[in-house]
Tab-separated table of C-alpha atoms and ligand atoms in Angstrom:
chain	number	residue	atom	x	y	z
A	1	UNK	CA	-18.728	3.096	15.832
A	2	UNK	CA	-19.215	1.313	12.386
A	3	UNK	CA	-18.287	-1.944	11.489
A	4	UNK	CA	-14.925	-2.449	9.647
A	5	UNK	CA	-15.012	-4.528	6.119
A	6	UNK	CA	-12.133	-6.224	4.349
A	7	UNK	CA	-13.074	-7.761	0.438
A	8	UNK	CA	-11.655	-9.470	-1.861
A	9	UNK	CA	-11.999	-8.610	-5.112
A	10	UNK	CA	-10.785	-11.938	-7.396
A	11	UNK	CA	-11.187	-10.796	-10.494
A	12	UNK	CA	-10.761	-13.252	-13.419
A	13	UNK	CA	-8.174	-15.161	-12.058
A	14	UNK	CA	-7.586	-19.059	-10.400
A	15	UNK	CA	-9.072	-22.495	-11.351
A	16	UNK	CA	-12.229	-23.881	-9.530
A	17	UNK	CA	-9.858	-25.755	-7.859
A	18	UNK	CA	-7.391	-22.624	-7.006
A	19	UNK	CA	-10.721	-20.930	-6.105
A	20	UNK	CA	-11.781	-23.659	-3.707
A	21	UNK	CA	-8.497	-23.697	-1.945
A	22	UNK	CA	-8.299	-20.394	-1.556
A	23	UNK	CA	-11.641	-19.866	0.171
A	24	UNK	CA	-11.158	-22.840	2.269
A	25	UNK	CA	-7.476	-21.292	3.356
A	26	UNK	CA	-9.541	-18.101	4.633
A	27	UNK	CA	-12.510	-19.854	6.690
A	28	UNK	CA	-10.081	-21.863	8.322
A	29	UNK	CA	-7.795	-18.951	8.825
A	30	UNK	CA	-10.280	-16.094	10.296
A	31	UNK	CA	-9.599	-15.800	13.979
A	32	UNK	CA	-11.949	-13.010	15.107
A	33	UNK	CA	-15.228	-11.552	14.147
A	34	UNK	CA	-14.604	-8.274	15.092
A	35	UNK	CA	-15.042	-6.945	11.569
A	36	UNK	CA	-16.963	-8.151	8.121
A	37	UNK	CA	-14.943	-10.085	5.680
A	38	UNK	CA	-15.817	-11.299	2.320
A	39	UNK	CA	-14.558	-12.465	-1.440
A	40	UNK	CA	-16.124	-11.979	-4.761
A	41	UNK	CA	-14.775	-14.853	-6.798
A	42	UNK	CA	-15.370	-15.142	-10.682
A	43	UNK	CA	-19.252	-15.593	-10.869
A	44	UNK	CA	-18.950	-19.386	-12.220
A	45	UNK	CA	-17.268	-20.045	-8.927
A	46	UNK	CA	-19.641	-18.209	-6.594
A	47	UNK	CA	-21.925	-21.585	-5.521
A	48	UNK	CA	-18.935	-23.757	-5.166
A	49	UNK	CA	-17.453	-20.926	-3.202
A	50	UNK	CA	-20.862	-20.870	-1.000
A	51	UNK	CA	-20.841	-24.269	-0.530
A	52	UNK	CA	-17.401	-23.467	1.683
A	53	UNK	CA	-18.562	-20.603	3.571
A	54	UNK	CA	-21.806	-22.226	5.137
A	55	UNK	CA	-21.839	-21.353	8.283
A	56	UNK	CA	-18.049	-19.395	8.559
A	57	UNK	CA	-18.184	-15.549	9.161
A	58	UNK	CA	-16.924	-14.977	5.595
A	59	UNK	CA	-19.522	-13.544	2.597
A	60	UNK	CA	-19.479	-13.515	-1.094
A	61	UNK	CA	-20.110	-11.406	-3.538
A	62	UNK	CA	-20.423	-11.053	-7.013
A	63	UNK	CA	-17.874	-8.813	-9.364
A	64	UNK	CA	-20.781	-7.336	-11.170
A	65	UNK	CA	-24.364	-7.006	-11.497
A	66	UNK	CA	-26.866	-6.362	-14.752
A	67	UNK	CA	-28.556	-2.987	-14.957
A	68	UNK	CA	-31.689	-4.527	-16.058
A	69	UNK	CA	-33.907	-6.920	-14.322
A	70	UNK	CA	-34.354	-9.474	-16.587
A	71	UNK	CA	-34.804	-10.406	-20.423
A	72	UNK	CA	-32.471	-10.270	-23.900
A	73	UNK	CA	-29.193	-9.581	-22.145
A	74	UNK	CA	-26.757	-12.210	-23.729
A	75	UNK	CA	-24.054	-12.752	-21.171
A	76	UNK	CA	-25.238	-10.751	-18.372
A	77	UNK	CA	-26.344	-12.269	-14.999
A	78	UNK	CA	-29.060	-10.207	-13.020
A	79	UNK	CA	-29.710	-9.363	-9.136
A	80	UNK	CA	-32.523	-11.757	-8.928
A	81	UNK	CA	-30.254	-14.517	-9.814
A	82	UNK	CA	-27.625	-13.963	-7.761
A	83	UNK	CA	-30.632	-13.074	-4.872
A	84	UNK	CA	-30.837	-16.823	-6.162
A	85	UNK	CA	-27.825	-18.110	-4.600
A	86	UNK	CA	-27.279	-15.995	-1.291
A	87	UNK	CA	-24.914	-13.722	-2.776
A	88	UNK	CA	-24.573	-10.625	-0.427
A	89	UNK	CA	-22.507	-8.364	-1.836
A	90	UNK	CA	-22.468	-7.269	-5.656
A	91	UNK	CA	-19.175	-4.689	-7.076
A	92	UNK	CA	-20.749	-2.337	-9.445
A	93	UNK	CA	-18.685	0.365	-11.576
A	94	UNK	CA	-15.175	-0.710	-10.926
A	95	UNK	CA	-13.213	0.722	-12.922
A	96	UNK	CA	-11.375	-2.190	-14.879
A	97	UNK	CA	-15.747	-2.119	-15.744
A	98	UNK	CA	-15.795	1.738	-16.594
A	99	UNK	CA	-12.782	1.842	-18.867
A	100	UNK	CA	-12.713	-1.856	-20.530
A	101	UNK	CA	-16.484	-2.638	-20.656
A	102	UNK	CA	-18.410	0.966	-21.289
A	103	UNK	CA	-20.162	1.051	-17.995
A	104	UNK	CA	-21.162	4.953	-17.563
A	105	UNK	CA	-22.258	6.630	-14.750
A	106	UNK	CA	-25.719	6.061	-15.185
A	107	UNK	CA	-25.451	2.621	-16.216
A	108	UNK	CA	-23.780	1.941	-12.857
A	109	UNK	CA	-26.477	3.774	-10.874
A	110	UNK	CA	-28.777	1.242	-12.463
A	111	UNK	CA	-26.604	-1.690	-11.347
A	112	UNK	CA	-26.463	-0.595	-8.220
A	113	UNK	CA	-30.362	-0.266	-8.057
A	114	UNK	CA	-30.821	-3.516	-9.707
A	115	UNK	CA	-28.657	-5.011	-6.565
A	116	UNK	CA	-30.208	-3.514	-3.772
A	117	UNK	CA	-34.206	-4.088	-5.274
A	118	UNK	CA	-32.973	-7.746	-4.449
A	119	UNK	CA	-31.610	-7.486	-0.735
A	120	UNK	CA	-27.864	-7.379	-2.266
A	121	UNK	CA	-25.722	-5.365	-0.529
A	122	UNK	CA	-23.836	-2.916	-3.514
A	123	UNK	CA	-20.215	-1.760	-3.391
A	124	UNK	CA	-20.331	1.331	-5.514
A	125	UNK	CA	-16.677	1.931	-6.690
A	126	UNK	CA	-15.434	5.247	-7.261
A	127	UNK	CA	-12.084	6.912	-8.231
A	128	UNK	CA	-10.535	9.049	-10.286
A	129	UNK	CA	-7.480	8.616	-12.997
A	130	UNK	CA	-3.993	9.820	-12.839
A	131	UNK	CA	-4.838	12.294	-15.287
A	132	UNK	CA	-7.481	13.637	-13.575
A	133	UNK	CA	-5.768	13.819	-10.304
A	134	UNK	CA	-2.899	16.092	-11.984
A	135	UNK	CA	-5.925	18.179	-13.162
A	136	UNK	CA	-7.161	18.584	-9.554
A	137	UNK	CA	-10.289	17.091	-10.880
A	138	UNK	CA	-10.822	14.325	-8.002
A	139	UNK	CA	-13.624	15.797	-6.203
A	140	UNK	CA	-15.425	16.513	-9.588
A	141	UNK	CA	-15.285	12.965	-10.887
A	142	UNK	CA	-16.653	11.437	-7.238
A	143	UNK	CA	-19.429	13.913	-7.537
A	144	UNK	CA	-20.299	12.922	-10.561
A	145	UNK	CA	-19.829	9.153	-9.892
A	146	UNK	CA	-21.815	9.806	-6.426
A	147	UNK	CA	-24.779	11.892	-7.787
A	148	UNK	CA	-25.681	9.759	-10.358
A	149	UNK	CA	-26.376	6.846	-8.191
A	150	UNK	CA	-28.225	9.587	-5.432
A	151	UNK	CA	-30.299	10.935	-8.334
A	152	UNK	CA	-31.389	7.261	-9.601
A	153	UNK	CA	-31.435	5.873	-6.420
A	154	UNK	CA	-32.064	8.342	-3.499
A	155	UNK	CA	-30.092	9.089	-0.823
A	156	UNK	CA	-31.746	6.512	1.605
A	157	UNK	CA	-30.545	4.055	-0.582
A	158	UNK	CA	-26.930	4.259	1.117
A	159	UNK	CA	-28.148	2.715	3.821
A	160	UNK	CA	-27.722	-0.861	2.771
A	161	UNK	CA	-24.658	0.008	0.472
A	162	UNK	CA	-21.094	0.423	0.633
A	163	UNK	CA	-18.629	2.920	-1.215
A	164	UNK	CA	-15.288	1.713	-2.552
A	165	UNK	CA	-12.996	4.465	-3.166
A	166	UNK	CA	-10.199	3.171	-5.560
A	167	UNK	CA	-7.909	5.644	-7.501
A	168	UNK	CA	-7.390	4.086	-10.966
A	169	UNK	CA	-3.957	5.013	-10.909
A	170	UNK	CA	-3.145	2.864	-7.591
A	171	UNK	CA	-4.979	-0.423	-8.920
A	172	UNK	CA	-2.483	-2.475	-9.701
A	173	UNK	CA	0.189	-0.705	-9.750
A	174	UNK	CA	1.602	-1.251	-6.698
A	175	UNK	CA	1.500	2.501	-6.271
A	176	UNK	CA	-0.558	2.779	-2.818
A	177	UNK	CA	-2.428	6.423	-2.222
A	178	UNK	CA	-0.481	7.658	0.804
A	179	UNK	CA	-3.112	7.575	4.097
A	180	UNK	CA	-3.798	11.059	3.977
A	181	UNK	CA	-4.468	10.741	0.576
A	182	UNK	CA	-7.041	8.198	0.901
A	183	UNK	CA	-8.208	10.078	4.359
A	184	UNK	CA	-8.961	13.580	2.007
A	185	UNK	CA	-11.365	12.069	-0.185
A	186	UNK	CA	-12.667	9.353	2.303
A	187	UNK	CA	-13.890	12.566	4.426
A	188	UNK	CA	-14.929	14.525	1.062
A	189	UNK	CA	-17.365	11.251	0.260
A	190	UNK	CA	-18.712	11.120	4.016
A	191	UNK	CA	-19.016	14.722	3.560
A	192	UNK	CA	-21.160	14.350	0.095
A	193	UNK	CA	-23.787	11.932	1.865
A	194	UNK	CA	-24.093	14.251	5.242
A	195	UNK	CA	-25.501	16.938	3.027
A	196	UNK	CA	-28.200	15.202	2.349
A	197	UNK	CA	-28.163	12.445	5.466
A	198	UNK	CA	-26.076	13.124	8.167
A	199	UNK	CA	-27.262	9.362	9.735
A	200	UNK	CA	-26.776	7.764	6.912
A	201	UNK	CA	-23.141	9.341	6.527
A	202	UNK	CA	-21.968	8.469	10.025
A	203	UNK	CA	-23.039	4.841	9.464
A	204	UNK	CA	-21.707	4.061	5.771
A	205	UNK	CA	-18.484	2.006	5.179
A	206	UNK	CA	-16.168	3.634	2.400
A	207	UNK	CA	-13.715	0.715	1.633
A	208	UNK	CA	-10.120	2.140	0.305
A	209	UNK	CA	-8.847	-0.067	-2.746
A	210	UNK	CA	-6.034	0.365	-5.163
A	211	UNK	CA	-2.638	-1.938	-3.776
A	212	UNK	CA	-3.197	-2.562	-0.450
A	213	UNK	CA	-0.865	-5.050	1.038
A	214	UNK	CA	-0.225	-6.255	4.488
A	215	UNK	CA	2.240	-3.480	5.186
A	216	UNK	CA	0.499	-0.610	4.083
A	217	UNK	CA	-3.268	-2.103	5.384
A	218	UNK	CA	-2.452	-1.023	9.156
A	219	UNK	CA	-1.661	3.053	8.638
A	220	UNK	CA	-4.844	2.922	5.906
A	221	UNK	CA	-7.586	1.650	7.824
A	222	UNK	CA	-6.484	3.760	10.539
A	223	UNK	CA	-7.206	7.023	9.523
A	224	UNK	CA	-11.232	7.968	10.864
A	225	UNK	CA	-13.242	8.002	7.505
A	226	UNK	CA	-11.354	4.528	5.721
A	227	UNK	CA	-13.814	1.784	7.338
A	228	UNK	CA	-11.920	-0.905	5.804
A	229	UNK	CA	-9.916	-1.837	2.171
A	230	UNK	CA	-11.211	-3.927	-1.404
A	231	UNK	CA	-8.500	-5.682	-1.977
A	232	UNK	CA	-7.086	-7.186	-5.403
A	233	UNK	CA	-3.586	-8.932	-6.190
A	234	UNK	CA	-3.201	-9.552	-2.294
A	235	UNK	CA	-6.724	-11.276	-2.143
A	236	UNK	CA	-4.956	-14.145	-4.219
A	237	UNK	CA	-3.438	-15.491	-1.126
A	238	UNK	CA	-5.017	-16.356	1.648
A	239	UNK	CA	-2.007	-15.565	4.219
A	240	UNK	CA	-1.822	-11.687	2.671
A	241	UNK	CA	-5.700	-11.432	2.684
A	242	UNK	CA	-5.918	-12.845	6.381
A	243	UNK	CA	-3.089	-10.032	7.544
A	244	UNK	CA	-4.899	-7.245	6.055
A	245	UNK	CA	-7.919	-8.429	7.510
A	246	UNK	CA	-6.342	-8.674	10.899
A	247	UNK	CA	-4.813	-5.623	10.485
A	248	UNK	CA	-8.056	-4.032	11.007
B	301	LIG	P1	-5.146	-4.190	-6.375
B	301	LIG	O1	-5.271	-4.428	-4.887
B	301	LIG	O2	-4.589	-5.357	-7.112
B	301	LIG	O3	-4.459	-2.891	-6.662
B	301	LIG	O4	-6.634	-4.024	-6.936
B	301	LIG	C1	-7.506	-3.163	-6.297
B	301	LIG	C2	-8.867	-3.367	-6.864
B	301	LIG	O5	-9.112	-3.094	-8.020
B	301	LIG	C3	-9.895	-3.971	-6.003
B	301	LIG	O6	-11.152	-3.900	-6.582
């Protein structure tokens, strides 16, 4: 049976003071441990936000994660720092990252590397546009997102990660994949990693992501192969966040 996993994804949004409230609002509001639970605030927040979840069953992560190790990177912040201040989970090639920011395939595969050579868990994100769904080109584009992490990486390496699948065209939009949707390429993603680990397949959380609300979080996280949701907009408040959470 694997462990369920609800995140938040922040994004840039909120005040340190907005950020504070909000993380305090979730500690105090998490009534069972029964699954993991964690937010990845705006990386200037992240020790304020640690200072709040000492001792509580919530984590942090970060939003991102340099794909080198150290060195003449203006502006980027690298595993070892973040190793620095107990972060435990690091997002690497969301897609607001892919399209806005340039990160590739391979530069995401290096991210993700960079992450877990530091003990930090990595949420790979995956997912494909709308245009690329009408093309029936899904599968191809999670292959291609997959491999290049398993061919930098090594399959082994999913043991101490997580997948995110988000379709582009649900983030934000308020435009939710439908369960069996999400279930299809959930499975097709398990099925990826058990031909070349069956163990490590069985045991790896895929997170669904792309509008999940409190109403829709229930009939997702049912369905066998969606192991829990990253969550954006509805991350913003605490009450919505708790409720999916719960929901699990
Ligand atoms: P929304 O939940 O706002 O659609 O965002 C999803 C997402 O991008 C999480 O990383």
């Amino acid at each position: 049976m694997r462990r369920s996993l609800v995140v938040g994804n922040w994004k840039m949004n909120g005040t340190l003071a907005s950020a504070k409230s909000l993380a305090e609002a979730i500690v105090s509001g998490i009534e069972n441990t029964n699954a993991d639970i964690a937010v990845c605030p705006p990386f200037v927040y992240l020790r304020d936000i640690d200072q709040i979840l000492q001792g509580s069953h919530l984590k942090f992560g970060s939003q991102n994660v340099a794909d080198q190790e150290s060195g003449a990177y203006t502006g980027e912040i690298s595993a070892s720092m973040l190793k620095d201040i107990n972060c435990t989970y690091a997002i690497v090639g969301h897609s607001e990252r892919r399209s806005y920011y340039g990160d590739t395939n391979e530069s995401v595969a290096e991210r993700f590397s960079q992450a877990l050579s530091q003990g930090i868990i990595p949420i790979l994100c995956v997912g494909e546009t709308l245009e690329q769904r009408e093309q029936e080109k899904t599968f191809q584009v999670v292959d291609a997102q997959l491999d290049a992490v398993i061919n930098l990486a090594g399959i082994a390496s999913f043991e101490k990660a997580v997948i995110a699948y988000e379709p582009v065209w649900a983030i934000g939009t308020g435009k939710t994949a439908s369960d069996e949707q999400a279930q299809e390429v959930h499975q097709y993603i398990r099925q990826q990693i058990a031909k070349r680990d069956q163990s490590i397949a069985d045991k790896i959380q895929i997170l669904y992501g792309g509008s999940v609300k409190p109403d829709n979080a229930k009939g997702l996280f049912a369905m066998a192969d969606i192991d829990g949701g990253l969550i954006g907009g509805a991350s913003l408040d605490a009450e919505s966040f708790l409720k999916i959470y719960n929901s699990i």
